[in-house]
Tab-separated table of C-alpha atoms and ligand atoms in Angstrom:
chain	number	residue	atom	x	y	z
R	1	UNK	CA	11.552	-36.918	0.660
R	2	UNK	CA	9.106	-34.475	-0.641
R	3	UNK	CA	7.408	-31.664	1.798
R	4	UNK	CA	3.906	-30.284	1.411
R	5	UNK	CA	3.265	-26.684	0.919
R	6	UNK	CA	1.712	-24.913	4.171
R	7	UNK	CA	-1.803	-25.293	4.237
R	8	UNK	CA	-4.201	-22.344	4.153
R	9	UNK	CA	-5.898	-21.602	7.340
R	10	UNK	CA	-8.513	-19.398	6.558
R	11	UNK	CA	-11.173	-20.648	4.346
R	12	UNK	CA	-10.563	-18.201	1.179
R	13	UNK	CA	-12.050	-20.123	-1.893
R	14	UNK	CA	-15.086	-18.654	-2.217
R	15	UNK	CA	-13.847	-14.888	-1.296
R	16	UNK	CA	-10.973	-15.230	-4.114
R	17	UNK	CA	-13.410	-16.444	-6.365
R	18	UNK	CA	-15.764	-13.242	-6.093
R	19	UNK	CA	-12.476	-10.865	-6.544
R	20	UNK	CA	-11.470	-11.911	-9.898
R	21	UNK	CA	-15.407	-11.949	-11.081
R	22	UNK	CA	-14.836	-8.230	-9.983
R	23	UNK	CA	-11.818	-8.132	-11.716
R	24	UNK	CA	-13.120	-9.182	-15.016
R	25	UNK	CA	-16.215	-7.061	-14.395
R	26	UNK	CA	-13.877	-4.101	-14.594
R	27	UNK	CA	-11.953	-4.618	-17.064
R	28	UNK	CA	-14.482	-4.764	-19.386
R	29	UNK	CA	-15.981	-1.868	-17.955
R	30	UNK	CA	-12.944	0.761	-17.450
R	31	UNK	CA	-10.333	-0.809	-20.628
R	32	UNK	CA	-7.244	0.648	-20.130
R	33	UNK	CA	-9.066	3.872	-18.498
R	34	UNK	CA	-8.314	4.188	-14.417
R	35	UNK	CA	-11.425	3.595	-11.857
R	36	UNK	CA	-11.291	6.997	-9.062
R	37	UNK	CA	-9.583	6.750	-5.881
R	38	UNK	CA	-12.864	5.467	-3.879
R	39	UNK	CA	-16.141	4.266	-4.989
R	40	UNK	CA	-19.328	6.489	-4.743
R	41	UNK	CA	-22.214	4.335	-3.240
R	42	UNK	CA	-19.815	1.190	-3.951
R	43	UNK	CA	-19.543	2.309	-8.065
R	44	UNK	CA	-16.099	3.206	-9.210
R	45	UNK	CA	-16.452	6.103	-11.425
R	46	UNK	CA	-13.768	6.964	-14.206
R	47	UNK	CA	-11.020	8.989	-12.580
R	48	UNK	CA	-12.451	12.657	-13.351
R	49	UNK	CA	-10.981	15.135	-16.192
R	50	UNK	CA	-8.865	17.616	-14.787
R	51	UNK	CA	-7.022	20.005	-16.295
R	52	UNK	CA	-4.142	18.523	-18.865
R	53	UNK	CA	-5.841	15.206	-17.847
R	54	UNK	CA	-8.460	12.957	-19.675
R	55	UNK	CA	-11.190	11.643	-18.012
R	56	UNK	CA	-10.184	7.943	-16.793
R	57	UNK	CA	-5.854	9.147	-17.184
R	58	UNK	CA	-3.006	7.682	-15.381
R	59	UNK	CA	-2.481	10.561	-12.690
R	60	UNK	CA	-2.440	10.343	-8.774
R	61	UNK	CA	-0.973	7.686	-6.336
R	62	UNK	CA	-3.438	4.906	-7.167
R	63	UNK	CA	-3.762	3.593	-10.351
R	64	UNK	CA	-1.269	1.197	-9.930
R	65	UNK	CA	-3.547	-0.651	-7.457
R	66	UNK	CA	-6.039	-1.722	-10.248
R	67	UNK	CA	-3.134	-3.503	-12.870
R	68	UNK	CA	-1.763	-4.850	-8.823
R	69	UNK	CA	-4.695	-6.296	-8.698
R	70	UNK	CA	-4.992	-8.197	-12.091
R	71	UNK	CA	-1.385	-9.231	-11.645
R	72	UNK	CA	-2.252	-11.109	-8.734
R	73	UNK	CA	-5.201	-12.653	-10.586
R	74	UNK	CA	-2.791	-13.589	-13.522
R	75	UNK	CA	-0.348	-15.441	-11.026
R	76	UNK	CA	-2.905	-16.807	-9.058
R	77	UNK	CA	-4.754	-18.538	-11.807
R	78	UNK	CA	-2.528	-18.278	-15.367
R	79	UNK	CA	-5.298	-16.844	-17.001
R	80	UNK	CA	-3.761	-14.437	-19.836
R	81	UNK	CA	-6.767	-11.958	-20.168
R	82	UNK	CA	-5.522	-10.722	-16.676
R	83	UNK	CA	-2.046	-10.359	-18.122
R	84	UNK	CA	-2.907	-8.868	-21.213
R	85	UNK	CA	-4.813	-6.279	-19.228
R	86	UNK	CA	-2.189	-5.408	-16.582
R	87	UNK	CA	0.443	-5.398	-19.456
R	88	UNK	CA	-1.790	-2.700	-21.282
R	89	UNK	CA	-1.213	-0.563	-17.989
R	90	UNK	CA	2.412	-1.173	-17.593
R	91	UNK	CA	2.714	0.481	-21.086
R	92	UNK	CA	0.646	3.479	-19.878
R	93	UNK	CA	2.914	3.572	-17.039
R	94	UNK	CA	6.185	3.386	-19.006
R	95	UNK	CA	4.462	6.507	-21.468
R	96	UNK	CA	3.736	8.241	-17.795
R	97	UNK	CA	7.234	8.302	-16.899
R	98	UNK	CA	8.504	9.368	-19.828
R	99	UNK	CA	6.193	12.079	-20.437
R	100	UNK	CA	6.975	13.320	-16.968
R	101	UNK	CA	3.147	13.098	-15.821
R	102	UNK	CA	2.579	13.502	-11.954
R	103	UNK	CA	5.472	12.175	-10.838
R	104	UNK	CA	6.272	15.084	-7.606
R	105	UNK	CA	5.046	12.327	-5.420
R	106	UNK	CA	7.237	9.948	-3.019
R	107	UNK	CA	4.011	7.449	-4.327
R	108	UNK	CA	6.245	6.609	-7.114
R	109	UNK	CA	7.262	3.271	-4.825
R	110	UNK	CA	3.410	2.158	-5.273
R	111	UNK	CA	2.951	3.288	-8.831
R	112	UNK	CA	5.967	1.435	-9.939
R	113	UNK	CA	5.973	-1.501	-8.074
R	114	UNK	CA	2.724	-2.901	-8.681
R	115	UNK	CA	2.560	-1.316	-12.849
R	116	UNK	CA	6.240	-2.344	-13.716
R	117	UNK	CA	8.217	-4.562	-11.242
R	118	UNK	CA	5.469	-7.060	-10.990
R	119	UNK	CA	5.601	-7.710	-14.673
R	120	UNK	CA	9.392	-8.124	-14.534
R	121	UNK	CA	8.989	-11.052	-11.619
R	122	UNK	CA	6.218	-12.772	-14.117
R	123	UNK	CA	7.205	-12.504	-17.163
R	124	UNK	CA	10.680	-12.457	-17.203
R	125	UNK	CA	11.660	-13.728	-20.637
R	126	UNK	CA	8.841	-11.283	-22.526
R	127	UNK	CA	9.984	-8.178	-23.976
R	128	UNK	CA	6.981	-6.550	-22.671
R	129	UNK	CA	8.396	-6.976	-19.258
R	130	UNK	CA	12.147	-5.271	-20.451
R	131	UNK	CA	10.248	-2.119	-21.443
R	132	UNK	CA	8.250	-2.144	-17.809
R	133	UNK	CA	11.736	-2.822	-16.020
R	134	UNK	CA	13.147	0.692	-17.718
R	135	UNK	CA	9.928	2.514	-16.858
R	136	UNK	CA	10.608	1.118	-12.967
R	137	UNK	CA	13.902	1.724	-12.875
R	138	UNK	CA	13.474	5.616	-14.422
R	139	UNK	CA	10.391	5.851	-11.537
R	140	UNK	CA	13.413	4.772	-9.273
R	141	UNK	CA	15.765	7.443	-10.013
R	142	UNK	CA	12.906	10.091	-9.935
R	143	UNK	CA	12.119	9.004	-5.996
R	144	UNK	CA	15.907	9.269	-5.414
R	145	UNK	CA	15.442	12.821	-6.302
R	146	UNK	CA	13.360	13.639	-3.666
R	147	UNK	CA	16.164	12.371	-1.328
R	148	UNK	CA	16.963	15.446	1.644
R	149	UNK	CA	20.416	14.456	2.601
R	150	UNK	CA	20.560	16.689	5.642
R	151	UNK	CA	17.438	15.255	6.887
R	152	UNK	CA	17.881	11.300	5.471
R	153	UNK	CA	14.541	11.404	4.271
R	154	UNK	CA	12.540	11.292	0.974
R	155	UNK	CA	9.855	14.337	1.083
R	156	UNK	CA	6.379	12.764	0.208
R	157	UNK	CA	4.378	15.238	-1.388
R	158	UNK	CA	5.005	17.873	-3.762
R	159	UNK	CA	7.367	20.212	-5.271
R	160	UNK	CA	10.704	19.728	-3.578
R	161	UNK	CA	10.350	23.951	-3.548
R	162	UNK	CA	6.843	24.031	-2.101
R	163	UNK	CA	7.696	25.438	1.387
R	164	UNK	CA	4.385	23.893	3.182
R	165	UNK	CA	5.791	20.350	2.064
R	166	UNK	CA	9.641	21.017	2.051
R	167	UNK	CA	11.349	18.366	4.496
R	168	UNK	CA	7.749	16.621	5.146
R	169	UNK	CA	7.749	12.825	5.094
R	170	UNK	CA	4.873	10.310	5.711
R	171	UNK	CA	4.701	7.090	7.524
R	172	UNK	CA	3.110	5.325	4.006
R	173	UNK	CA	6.365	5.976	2.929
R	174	UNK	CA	7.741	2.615	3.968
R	175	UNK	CA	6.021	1.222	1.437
R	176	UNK	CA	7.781	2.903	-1.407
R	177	UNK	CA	11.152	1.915	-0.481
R	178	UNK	CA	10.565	-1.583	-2.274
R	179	UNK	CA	11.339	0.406	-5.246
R	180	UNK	CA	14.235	1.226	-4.290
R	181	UNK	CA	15.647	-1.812	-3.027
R	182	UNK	CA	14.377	-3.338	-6.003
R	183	UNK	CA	16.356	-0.821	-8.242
R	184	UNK	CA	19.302	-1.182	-5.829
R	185	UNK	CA	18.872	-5.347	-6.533
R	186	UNK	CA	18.343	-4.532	-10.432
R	187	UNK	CA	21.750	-2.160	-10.842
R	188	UNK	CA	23.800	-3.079	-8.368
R	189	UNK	CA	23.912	0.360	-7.422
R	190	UNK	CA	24.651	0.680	-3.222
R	191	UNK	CA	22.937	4.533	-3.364
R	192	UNK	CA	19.257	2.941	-3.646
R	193	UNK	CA	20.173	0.531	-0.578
R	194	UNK	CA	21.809	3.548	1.229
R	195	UNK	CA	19.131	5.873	0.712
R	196	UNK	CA	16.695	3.136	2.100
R	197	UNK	CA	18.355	2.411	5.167
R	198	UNK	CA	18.836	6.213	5.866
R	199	UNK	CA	15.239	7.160	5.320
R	200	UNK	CA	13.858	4.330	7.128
R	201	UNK	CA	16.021	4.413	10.484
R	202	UNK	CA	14.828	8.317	10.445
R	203	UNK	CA	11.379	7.258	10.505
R	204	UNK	CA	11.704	4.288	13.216
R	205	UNK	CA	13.415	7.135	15.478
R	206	UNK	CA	10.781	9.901	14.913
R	207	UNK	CA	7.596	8.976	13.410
R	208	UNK	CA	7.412	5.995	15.901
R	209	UNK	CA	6.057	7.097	19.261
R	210	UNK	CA	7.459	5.439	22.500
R	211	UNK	CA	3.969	4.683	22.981
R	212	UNK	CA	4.012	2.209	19.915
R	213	UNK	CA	1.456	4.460	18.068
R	214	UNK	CA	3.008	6.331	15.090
R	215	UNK	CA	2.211	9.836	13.933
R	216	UNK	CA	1.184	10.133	9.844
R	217	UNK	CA	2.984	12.727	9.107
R	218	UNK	CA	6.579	13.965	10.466
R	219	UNK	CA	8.369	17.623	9.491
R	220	UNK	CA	12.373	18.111	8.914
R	221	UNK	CA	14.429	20.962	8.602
R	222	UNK	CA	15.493	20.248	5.469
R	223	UNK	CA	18.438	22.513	5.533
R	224	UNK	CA	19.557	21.799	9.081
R	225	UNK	CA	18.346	18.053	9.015
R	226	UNK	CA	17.261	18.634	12.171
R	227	UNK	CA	13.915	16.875	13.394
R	228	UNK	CA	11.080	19.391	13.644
R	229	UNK	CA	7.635	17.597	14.802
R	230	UNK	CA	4.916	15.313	14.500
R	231	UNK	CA	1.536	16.270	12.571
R	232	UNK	CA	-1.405	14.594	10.975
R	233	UNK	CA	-3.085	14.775	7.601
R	234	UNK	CA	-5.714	11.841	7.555
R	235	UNK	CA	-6.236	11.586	11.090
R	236	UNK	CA	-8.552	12.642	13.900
R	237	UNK	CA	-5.621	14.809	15.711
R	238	UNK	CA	-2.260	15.551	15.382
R	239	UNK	CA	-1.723	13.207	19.034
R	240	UNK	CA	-4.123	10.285	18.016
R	241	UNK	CA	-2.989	7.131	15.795
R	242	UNK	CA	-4.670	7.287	12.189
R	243	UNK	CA	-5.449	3.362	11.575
R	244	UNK	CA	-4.110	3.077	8.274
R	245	UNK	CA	-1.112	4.588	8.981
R	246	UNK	CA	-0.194	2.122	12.020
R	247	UNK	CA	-1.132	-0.248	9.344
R	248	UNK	CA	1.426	1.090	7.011
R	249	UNK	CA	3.795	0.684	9.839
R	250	UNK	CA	3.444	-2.890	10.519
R	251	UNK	CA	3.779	-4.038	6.523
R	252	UNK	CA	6.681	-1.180	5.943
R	253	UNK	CA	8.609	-1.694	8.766
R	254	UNK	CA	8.552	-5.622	8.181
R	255	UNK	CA	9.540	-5.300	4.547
R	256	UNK	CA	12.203	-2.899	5.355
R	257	UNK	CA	13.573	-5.634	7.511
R	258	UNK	CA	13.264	-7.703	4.774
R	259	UNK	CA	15.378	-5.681	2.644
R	260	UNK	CA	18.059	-4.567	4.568
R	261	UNK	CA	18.244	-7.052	7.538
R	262	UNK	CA	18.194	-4.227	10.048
R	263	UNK	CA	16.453	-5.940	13.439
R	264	UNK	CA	15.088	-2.478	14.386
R	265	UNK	CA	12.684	-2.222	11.780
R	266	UNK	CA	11.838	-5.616	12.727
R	267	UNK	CA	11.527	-4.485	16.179
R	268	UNK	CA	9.527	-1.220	14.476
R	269	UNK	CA	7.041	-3.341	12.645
R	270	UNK	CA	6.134	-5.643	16.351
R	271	UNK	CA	5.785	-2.347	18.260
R	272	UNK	CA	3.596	-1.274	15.365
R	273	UNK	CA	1.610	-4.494	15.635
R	274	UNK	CA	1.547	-4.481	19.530
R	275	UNK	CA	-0.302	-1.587	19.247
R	276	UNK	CA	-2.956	-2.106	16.245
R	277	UNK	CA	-3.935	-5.315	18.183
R	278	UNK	CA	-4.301	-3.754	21.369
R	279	UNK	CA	-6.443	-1.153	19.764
R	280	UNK	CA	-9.015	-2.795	17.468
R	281	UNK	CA	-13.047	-3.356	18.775
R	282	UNK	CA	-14.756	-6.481	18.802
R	283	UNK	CA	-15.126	-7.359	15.134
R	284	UNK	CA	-11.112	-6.871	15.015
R	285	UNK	CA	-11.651	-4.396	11.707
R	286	UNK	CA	-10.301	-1.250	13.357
R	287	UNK	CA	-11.800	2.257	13.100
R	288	UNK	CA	-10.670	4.846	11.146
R	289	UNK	CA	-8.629	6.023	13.432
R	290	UNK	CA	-7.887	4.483	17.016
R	291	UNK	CA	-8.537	6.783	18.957
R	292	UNK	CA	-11.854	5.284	18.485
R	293	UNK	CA	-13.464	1.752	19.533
R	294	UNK	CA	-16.656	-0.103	20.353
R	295	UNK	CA	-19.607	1.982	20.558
R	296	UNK	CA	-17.926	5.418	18.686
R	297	UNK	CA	-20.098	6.838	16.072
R	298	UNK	CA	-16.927	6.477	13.683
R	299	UNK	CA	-16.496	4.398	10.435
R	300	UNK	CA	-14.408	1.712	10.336
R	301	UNK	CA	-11.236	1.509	7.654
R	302	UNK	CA	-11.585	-1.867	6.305
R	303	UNK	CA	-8.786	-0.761	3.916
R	304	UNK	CA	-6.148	-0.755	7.447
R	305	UNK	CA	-7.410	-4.419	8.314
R	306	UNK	CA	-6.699	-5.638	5.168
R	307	UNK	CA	-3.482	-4.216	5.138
R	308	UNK	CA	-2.703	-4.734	8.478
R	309	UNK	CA	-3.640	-8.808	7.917
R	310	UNK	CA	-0.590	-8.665	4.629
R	311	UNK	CA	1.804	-7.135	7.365
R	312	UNK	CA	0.843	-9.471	10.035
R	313	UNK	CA	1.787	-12.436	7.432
R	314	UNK	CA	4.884	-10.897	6.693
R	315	UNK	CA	5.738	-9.893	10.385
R	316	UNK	CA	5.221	-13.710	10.992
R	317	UNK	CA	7.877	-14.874	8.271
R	318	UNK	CA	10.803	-12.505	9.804
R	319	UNK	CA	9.944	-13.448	13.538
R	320	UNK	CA	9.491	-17.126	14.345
R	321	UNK	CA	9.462	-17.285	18.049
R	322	UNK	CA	6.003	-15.124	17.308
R	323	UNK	CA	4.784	-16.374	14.479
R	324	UNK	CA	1.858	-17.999	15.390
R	325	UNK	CA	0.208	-15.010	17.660
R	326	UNK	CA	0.756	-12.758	14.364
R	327	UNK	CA	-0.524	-15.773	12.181
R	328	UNK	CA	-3.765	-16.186	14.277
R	329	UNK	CA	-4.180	-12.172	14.669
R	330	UNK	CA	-3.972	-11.688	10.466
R	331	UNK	CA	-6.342	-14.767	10.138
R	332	UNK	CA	-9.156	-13.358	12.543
R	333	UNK	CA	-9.016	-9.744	10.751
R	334	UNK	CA	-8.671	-11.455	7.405
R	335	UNK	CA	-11.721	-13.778	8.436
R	336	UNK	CA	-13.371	-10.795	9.935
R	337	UNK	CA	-13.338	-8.752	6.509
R	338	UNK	CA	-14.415	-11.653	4.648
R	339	UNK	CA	-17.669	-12.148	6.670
R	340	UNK	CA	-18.829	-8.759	7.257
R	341	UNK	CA	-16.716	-6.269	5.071
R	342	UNK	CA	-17.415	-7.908	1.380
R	343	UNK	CA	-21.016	-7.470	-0.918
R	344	UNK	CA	-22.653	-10.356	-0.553
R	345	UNK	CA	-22.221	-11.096	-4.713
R	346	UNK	CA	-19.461	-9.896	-6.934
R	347	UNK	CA	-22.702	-8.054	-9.210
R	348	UNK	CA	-23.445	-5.894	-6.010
R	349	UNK	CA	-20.668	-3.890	-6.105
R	350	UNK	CA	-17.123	-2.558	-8.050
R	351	UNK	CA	-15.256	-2.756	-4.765
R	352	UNK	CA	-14.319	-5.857	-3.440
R	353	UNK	CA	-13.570	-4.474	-0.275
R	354	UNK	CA	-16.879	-2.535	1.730
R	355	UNK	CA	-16.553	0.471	4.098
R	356	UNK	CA	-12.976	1.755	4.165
R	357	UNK	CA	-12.332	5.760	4.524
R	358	UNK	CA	-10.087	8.032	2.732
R	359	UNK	CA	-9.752	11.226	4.294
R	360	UNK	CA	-11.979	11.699	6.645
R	361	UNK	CA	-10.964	15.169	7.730
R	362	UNK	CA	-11.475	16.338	4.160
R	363	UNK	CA	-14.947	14.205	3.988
R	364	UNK	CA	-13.457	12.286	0.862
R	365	UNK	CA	-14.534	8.456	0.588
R	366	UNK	CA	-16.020	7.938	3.843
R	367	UNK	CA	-16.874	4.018	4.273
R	368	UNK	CA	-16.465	3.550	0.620
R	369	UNK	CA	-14.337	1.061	-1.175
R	370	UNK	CA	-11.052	1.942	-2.387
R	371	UNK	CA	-8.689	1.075	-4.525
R	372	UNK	CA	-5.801	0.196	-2.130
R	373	UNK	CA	-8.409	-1.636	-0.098
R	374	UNK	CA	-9.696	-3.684	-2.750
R	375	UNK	CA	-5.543	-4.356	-3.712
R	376	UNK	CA	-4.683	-4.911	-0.239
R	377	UNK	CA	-7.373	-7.598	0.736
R	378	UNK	CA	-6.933	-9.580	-2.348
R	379	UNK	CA	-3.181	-9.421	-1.069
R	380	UNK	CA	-4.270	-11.213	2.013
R	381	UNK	CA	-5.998	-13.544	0.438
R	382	UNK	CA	-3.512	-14.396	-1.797
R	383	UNK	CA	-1.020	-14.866	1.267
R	384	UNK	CA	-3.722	-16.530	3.323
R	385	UNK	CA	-4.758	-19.216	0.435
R	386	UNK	CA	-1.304	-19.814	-0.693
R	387	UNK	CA	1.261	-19.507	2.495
R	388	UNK	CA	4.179	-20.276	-0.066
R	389	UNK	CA	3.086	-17.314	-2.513
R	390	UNK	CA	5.041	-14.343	-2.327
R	391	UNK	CA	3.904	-10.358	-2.938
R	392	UNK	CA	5.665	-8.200	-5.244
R	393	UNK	CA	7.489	-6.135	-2.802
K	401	LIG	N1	-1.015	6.811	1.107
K	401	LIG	C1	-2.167	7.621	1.279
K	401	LIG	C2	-3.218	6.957	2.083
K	401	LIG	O1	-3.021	5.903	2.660
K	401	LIG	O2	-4.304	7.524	2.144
C-alpha cells in the first residue's frame, strides 16, 4: 500500500511563485555581490564599502540568507540557475573562512548553515559540495572557539577579549547550534554535541523567564561561570519581550530538541510558543516587540511571524498530542503575512517580505524588508506547501 504525502493547508502557490520571480530578479541584479541587511524604501542596496571591505562583500551575519534563499528555490523546483548561483556563494564563503574575514561572531551557525551545509544535503555527489563541507566544518571549529567553559556558553558578539561582550550570549543563538550538531554528525566528534547541550540547557535556565517571555540578551561571569543578568539589545526594555527574539526561541529551542532529544528544550520551545500566541494583535503578525498590541503606534516585525510560523511547524513535528493547535497557529500567521505583509507584484519590490524591523532602538530598518525575513517566510512556505520537505537545519 502506498501513502500520500500530507497535503498543504495553506494556499501557497501563488505566494511561492512571486518569491523565486524575486529571486531571479536579484540575481541578475546583485551577481555574486551581497544585497544590505534591510531594504531602504523596499530596494536592497549593495552591502556598503567599509573599510578592508568592497562594496557588495561577504561580511556581517546575513549574507548567508540570500544563497538560503536560492537553495530553497533550487530544491523546490530543480532549476540549476538557482544552484549555480548559490554555489557561486558557497565558494565566497569557503574564501571567507579561509581568509579569516569577520568571523568574531557566534553568527557563524547562520552563515554556514545556509552557504555550505545546504549544498552538502543537495548535492552530495558534486565536488563543489566537498569544498563547501570543509568551509562548514572550519566555520564549526571557529564557533567552538568562542566556547566559555566556566559559563557553558558560546559568547555572541565580538572579540572573546572585548570586556563589554566577554561572557554575553544571545537568545538567536539557538539557531547556530545546527552547526554544530551538524559538525558533531559530520566527524563523529562528541565535543560539538557536548558543547550544544551545555550551551543550550544554560539558556533554557536563564534567558527563559518563568513568565514564558525570554530576555535577548543574557551576561556570564565568564571567569566564575556564574550567571550575571538579563539585558536587551533590540528591544523596547531590558524587562519587555523583543518579538523576534521569542521567535528565535520557539524555532531554537524546537531544533535543539531535535538534535539532542532533550524534552526540556522541547518543553522551552512550547513555553516560548505559549507566550508569542498569547501576545500577538488581531492580524496575528506580532509587533516589534510585545510589549506592544492593537492600537500601539509601533511597527510590526513581519520578519518574527515568519519565523515564528517555521518554529510552529517544527514545534508540531516533535509534539503530537499538540500538533494541530501549533499547525493551525503557524497557518493563520503564515496566511496572515501572505495577505497583508507581501507587495502586491514581485516588480514592486526586492523584499519578499514587507514591514519587518531591525533595530529599532538604533532606528536601523524600521518596517523594511530584510534579509532574514525574506529567508524565513520563504521557509514557511516551503514547509507549508510541502509538509514532507525538510529545512536545512
Ligand atoms: N540575530 C540578530 C537579529 O535577529 O537581529
Amino acid at each position: 500500500m502506498t501513502t500520500s504525502p500530507p497535503t498543504a493547508r495553506v494556499d501557497t502557490d501563488r505566494a511561492i511563485a512571486q518569491v523565486l520571480a524575486t529571486i531571479r530578479a536579484n540575481i541578475a541584479a546583485f551577481g555574486t555581490r551581497y544585497p544590505d541587511d534591510t531594504t531602504r524604501d523596499n530596494r536592497y542596496d549593495l552591502r556598503p564599502a567599509v573599510p578592508g571591505f568592497d562594496e557588495g562583500a561577504n561580511r556581517g551575519w546575513t549574507t548567508s540568507f540570500w544563497p538560503g534563499m536560492q537553495w530553497i528555490a533550487f530544491d523546490l523546483t530543480g532549476d540549476a540557475d538557482f544552484r549555480d548561483a548559490a554555489l557561486a556563494h558557497a565558494a565566497d564563503f569557503g574564501r571567507r573562512v579561509r581568509d579569516e574575514e569577520d568571523l568574531d561572531t557566534h553568527d557563524l551557525g547562520f552563515l554556514y548553515t545556509l552557504s555550505c551545509v545546504a549544498p552538502t544535503r543537495l548535492l552530495a555527489d558534486d565536488e563543489r559540495a566537498g569544498d563547501a563541507r570543509a568551509a562548514a566544518l572550519s566555520a564549526a571549529e571557529d564557533l567552538m572557539s568562542r566556547y566559555l567553559p566556566s559559563a557553558g556558553v558560546i559568547q555572541a558578539w565580538g572579540n572573546l577579549a572585548d570586556p563589554a561582550q566577554r561572557g554575553r550570549t544571545i537568545i538567536d543563538s539557538l539557531m547556530n547550534m545546527p552547526l554544530l550538531t551538524w559538525a558533531g554528525e559530520q566527524t563523529g566528534d562528541p565535543r560539538f554535541g557536548e558543547v550544544v547541550a551545555r550551551h543550550t540547557t544554560e539558556l533554557r535556565r536563564h534567558i527563559l523567564r518563568p513568565d514564558g517571555s525570554t530576555f535577548h540578551t543574557f551576561y556570564w561571569d565568564a571567569a566564575t561561570g556564574e550567571p550575571l543578568r538579563g539585558a536587551t539589545e533590540q528591544g523596547a526594555f531590558d524587562d519587555s519581550c523583543w518579538a523576534r527574539g521569542q521567535a528565535w526561541g520557539i524555532y531554537g529551542f524546537a531544533l535543539n530538541h531535535r538534535a539532542t532529544g532533550d524534552d526540556s528544550l522541547l518543553a522551552a520551545s512550547r513555553t516560548c510558543a505559549e507566550y508569542f500566541l498569547a501576545h500577538l494583535p488581531a492580524d496575528d503578525v506580532p509587533y516589534w516587540d510585545l510589549v506592544y498590541n492593537d492600537g500601539a503606534e509601533a511597527p510590526r516585525d513581519s520578519s518574527a511571524g515568519a519565523i515564528a510560523v517555521c518554529g510552529l511547524y517544527e514545534l508540531a513535528a516533535a509534539d503530537p498530542a499538540n500538533a494541530e493547535r501549533w499547525r493551525a497557529a503557524a497557518d493563520r500567521i503564515l496566511t496572515s503575512l501572505i495577505a497583508r505583509y507581501t507587495p502586491a507584484e514581485a516588480a514592486d519590490a526586492d523584499t519578499v517580505l514587507l514591514h519587518s524591523v531591525y533595530d529599532l532602538p538604533k532606528n536601523v530598518g524600521v518596517d523594511e524588508g530584510t534579509l532574514w525575513g525574506d529567508y524565513f517566510y520563504f521557509e514557511a512556505l516551503a514547509r507549508a506547501a510541502r509538509p514532507d520537505w525538510r529545512p536545512v537545519w
